[in-house]
Coordinates of C-alpha atoms in Angstrom, one line a residue:
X9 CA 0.0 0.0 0.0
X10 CA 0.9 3.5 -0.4
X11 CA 1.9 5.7 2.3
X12 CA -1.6 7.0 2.6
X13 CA -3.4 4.1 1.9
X14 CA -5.5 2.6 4.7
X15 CA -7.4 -0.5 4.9
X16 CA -10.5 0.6 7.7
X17 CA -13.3 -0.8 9.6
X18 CA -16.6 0.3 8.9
X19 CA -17.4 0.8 12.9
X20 CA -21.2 2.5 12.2
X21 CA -23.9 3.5 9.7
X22 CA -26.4 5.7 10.9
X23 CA -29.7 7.1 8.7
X24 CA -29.2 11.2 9.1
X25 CA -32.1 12.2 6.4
X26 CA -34.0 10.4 4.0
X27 CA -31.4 9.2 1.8
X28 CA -28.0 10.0 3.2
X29 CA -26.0 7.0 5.6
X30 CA -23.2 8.6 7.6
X31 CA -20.1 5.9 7.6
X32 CA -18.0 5.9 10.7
X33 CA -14.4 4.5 10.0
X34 CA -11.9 3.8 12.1
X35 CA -8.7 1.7 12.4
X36 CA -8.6 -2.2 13.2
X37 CA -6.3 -2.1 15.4
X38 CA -7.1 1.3 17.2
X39 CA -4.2 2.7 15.6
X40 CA -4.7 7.0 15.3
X41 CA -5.8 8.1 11.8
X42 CA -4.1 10.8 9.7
X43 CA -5.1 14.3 11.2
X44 CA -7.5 16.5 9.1
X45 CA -8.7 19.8 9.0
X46 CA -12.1 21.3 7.3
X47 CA -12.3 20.8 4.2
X48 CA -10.7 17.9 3.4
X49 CA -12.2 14.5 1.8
X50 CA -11.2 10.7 2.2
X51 CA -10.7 8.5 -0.9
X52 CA -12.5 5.1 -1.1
X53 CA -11.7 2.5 -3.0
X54 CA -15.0 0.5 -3.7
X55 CA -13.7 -2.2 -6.0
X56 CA -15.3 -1.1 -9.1
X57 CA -15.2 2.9 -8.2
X58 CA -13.1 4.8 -6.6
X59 CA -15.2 8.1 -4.8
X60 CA -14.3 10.9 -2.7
X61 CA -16.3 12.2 0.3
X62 CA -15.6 15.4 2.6
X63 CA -15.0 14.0 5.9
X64 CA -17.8 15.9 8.1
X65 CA -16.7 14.9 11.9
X66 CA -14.9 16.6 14.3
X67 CA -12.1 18.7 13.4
X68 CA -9.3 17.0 15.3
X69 CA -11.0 13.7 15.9
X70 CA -7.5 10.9 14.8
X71 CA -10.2 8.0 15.9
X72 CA -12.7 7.7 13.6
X73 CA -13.2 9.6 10.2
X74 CA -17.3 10.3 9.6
X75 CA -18.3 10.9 5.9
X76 CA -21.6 11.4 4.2
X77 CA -23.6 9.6 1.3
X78 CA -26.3 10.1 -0.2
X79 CA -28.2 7.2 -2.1
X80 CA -28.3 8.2 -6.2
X81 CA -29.8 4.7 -7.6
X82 CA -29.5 6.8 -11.3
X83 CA -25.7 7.6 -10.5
X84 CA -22.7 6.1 -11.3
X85 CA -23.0 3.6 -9.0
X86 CA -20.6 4.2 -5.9
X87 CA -23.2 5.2 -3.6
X88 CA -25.1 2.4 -5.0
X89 CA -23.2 0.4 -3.5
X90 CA -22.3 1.7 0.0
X91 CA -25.9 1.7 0.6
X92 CA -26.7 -1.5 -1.1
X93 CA -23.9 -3.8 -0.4
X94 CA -21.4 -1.8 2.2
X95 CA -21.7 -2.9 6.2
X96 CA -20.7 -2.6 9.4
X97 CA -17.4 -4.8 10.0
X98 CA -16.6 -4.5 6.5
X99 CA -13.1 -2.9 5.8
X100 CA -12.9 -0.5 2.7
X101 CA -9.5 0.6 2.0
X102 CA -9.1 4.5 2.0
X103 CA -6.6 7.3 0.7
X104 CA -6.0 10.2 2.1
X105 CA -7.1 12.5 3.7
X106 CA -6.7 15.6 1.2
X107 CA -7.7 18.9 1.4
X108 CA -8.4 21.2 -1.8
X109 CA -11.2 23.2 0.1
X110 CA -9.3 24.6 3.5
X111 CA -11.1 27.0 5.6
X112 CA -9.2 30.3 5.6
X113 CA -8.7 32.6 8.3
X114 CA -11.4 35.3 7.6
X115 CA -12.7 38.1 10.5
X116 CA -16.6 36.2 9.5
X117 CA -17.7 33.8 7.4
X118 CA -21.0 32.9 5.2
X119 CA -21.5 29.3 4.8
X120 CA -24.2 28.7 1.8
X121 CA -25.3 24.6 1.5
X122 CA -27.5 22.7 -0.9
X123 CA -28.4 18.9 0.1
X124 CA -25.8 16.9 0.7
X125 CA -23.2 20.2 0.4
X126 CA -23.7 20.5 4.2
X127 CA -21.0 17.8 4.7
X128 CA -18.0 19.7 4.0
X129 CA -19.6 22.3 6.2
X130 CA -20.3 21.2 9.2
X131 CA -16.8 20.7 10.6
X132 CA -15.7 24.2 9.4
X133 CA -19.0 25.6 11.3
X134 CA -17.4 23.6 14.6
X135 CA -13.8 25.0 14.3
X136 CA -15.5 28.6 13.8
X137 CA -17.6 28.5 16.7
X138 CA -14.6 27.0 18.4
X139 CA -12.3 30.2 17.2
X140 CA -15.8 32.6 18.3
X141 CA -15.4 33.8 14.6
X142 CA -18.8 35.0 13.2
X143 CA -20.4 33.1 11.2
X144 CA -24.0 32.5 9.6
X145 CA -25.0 29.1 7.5
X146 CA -28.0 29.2 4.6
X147 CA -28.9 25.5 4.5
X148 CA -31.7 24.3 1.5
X149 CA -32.7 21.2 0.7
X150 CA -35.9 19.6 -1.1
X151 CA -37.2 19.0 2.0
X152 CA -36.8 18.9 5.6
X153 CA -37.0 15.1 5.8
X154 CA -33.8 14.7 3.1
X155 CA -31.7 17.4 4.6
X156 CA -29.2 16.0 6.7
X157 CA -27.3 16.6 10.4
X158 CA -30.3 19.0 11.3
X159 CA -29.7 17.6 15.2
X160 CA -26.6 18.4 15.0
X161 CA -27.5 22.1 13.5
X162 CA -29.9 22.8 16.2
X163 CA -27.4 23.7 18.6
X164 CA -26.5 27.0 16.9
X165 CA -29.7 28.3 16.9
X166 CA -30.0 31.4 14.5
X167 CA -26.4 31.0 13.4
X168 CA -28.7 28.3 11.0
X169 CA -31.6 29.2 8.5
X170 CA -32.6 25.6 7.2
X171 CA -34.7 26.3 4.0
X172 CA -36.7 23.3 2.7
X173 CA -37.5 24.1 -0.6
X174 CA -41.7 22.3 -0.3
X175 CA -42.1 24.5 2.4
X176 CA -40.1 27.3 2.4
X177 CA -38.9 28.1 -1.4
X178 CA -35.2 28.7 -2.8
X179 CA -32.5 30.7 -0.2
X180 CA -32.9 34.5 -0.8
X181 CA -29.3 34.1 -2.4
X182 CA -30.0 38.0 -3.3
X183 CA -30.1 39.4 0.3
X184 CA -27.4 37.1 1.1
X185 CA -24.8 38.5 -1.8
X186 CA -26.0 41.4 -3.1
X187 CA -23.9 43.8 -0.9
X188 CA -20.4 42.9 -1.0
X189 CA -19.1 42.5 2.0
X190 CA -15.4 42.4 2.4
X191 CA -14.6 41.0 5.8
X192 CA -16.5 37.7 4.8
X193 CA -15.4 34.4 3.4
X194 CA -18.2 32.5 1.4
X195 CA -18.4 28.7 1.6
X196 CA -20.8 27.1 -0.7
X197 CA -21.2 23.6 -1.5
X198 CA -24.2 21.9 -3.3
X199 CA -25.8 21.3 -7.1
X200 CA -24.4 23.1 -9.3
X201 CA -27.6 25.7 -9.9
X202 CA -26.9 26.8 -6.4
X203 CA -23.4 27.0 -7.0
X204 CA -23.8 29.1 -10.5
X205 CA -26.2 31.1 -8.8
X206 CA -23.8 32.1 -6.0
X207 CA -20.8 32.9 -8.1
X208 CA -22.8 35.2 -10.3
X209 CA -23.8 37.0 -7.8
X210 CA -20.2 37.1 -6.3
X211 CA -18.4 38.7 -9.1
X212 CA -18.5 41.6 -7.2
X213 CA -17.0 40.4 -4.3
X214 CA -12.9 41.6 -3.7
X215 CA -11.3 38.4 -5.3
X216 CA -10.8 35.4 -3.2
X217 CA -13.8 36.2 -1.3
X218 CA -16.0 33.1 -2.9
X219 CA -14.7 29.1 -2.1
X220 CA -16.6 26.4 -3.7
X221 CA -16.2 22.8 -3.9
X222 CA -18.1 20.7 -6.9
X223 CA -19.5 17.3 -6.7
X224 CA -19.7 17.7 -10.6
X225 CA -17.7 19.5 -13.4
X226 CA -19.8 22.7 -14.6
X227 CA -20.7 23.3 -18.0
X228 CA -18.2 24.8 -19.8
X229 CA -17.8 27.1 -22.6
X230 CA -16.1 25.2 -24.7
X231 CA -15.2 28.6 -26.7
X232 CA -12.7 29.7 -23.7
X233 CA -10.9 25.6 -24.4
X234 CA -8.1 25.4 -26.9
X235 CA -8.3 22.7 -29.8
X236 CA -8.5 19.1 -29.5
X237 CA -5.9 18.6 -31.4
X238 CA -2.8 15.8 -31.1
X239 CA 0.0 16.9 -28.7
X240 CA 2.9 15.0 -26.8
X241 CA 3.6 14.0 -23.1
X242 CA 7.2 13.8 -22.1
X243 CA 6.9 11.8 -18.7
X244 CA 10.4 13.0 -17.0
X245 CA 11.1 10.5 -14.8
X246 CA 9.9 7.7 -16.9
X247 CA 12.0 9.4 -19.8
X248 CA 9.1 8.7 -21.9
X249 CA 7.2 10.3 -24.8
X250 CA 3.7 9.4 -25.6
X251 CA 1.5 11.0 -27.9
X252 CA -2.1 11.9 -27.0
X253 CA -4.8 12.0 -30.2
X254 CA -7.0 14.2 -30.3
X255 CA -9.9 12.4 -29.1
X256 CA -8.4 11.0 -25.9
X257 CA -7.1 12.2 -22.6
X258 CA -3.6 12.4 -21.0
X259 CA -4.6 9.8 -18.7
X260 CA -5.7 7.6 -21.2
X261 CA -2.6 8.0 -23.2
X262 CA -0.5 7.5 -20.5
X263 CA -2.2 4.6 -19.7
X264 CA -1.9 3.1 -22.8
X265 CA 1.8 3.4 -22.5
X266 CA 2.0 1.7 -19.5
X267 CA 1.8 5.2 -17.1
X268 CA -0.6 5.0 -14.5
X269 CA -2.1 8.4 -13.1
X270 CA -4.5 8.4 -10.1
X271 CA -7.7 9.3 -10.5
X272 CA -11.0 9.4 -9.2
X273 CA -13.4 11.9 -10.6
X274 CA -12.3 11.8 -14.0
X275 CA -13.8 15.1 -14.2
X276 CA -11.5 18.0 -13.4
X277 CA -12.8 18.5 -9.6
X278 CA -11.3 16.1 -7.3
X279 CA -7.5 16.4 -7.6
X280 CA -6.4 12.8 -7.3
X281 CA -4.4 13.1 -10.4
X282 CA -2.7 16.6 -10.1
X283 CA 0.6 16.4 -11.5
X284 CA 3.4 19.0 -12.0
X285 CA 4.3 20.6 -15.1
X286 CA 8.1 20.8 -15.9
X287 CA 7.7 22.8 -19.0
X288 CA 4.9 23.6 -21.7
X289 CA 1.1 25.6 -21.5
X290 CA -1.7 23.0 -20.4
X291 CA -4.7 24.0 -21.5
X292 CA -6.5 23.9 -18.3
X293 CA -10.2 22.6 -18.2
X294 CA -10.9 21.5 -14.6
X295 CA -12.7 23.0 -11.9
X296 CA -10.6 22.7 -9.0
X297 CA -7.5 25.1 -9.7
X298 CA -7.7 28.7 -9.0
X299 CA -7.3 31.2 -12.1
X300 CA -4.0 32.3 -10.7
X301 CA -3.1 28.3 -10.0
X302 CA -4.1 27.7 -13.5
X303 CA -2.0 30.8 -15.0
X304 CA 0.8 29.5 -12.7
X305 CA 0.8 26.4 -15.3
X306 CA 2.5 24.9 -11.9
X307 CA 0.6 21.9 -11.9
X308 CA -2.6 20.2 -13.8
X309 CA -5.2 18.3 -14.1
X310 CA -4.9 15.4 -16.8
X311 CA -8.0 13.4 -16.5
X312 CA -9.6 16.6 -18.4
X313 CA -6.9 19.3 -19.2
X314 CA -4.9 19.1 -22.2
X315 CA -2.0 21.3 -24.0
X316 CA -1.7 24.5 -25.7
X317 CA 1.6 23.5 -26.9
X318 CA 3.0 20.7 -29.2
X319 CA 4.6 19.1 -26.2
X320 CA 4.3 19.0 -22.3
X321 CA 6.3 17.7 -20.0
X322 CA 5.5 16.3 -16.6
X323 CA 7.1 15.0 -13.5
X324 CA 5.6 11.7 -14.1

């Protein structure tokens, strides 16, 4: 196994809304698990998928990790299958954890979750309250029976505003984010209509005032993409060249050639397969890098991205 691999028990599975199991994991032999902060997600390796999930117990907690799931019978099959097939006593080997969604230090913050966005959440709203930094939460949902954690909300009191949209409509994402305010951080996390929603109405927000974090790659305008045309990978370490056509990915190339790349998402939004770029312009297409990351051309994403010049090479 890789250093950050870890084969763990599943110790619970509790019903939190209609819908969503939380998973409780923990080490066989009682061993301390890697340390996390907000933000971060665990990998699981399900056999057949590999799926990420923001890990949404205690900040701190080196016992047990807690994730999130909710049930998609129409998806691509990984929650499928923790819901279906996953149990108590089971182990399920595990990677990480990462972190591409930190909290930052901010005078007050405005937390904004859709559904099963609240998971990320909730451990940044317990190290805020910890740190008696302000902070107010917008939580929506379909409806109050398939909105998860609300127990666990309760406690805050009107630091919450639980929306159910059968009952109570859409957030007012208008009085929210109309008015700028530049002492705030802005967490959102949900479907992407939420998420659209709240970065149009943050463009006029001081920069770096909105963080998001996708469970899906966004449309894109394939306008702002460069050509799909064929381009080479020089893998530096490997001192190989391969060449990518024009109708498949980096990853696939690679793996075609015998490379193997993590990945996960296979979508730009995860981060399993960032790799560094020693020379050459990706054309970046994910939606996990920043737009200074991405005009850093430090590092990329090549489940998705692909090259703006005849030949990239990578610290693979």
């Amino acid at each position: 196994m890789e250093e950050n691999e870890h084969d763990l028990l599943v110790r619970s599975m509790t019903w939190e809304a209609d819908g969503v199991l939380s998973v409780v994991l923990t080490h066989p032999d009682g061993a301390p698990l890697p340390p996390w902060e907000p933000g971060a997600h665990l990998e699981l390796d399900l056999g057949k998928w590999i799926r990420q999930y923001s890990l949404c117990g205690k900040p701190g907690d080196t016992e047990t990790y807690r994730i999130g799931i909710l049930y998609q019978p129409d998806g691509r099959g990984g929650s499928a299958y923790v819901h279906e097939e996953l149990r108590p006593g089971q182990t399920v080997r595990t990677r990480g954890p990462r972190n591409r969604f930190p909290l930052v230090d901010a005078p007050r913050y405005l937390f904004l979750a859709g559904g099963i966005g609240i998971t990320p959440l909730l451990p940044m709203l317990a190290q805020a309250s910890a740190q008696n930094i302000p902070w107010h939460l917008t939580y929506g949902g379909r409806t109050q029976a398939t909105m998860a954690f609300l127990p666990e909300l309760a406690p805050y009191g009107d630091a919450v505003t639980i929306v159910p949209a059968d009952t109570a409509g859409l957030p007012d994402l208008d009085s929210l984010l109309n008015t700028p305010t530049p002492d705030t951080a802005v967490y959102c996390c949900g479907p992407e209509p939420l998420l659209t929603a709240v970065e149009n109405l943050c463009t006029t927000w001081p920069d770096g005032s909105l963080h998001t974090e996708r469970f899906a790659a966004a449309p894109r305008d394939k306008s702002q993409d460069g050509d799909d045309t064929a381009f080479e990978v020089e893998c530096a370490r490997s001192a190989l060249t391969v060449n990518v056509s024009a109708t498949e990915s980096i990853v696939d190339a690679l793996e075609r050639s015998g490379i193997s790349v993590p990945t996960a998402c296979g979508e730009g939004i995860c981060g399993t397969c960032e790799t560094p770029v020693l020379a050459g312009t990706p054309d970046h297409r994910d939606d996990l890098l920043t737009d200074t990351e991405q005009a850093s051309n430090r590092t990329m994403m090549p489940c998705v991205s692909r090259s703006l010049s005849n030949r990239l090479v990578l610290d693979l």
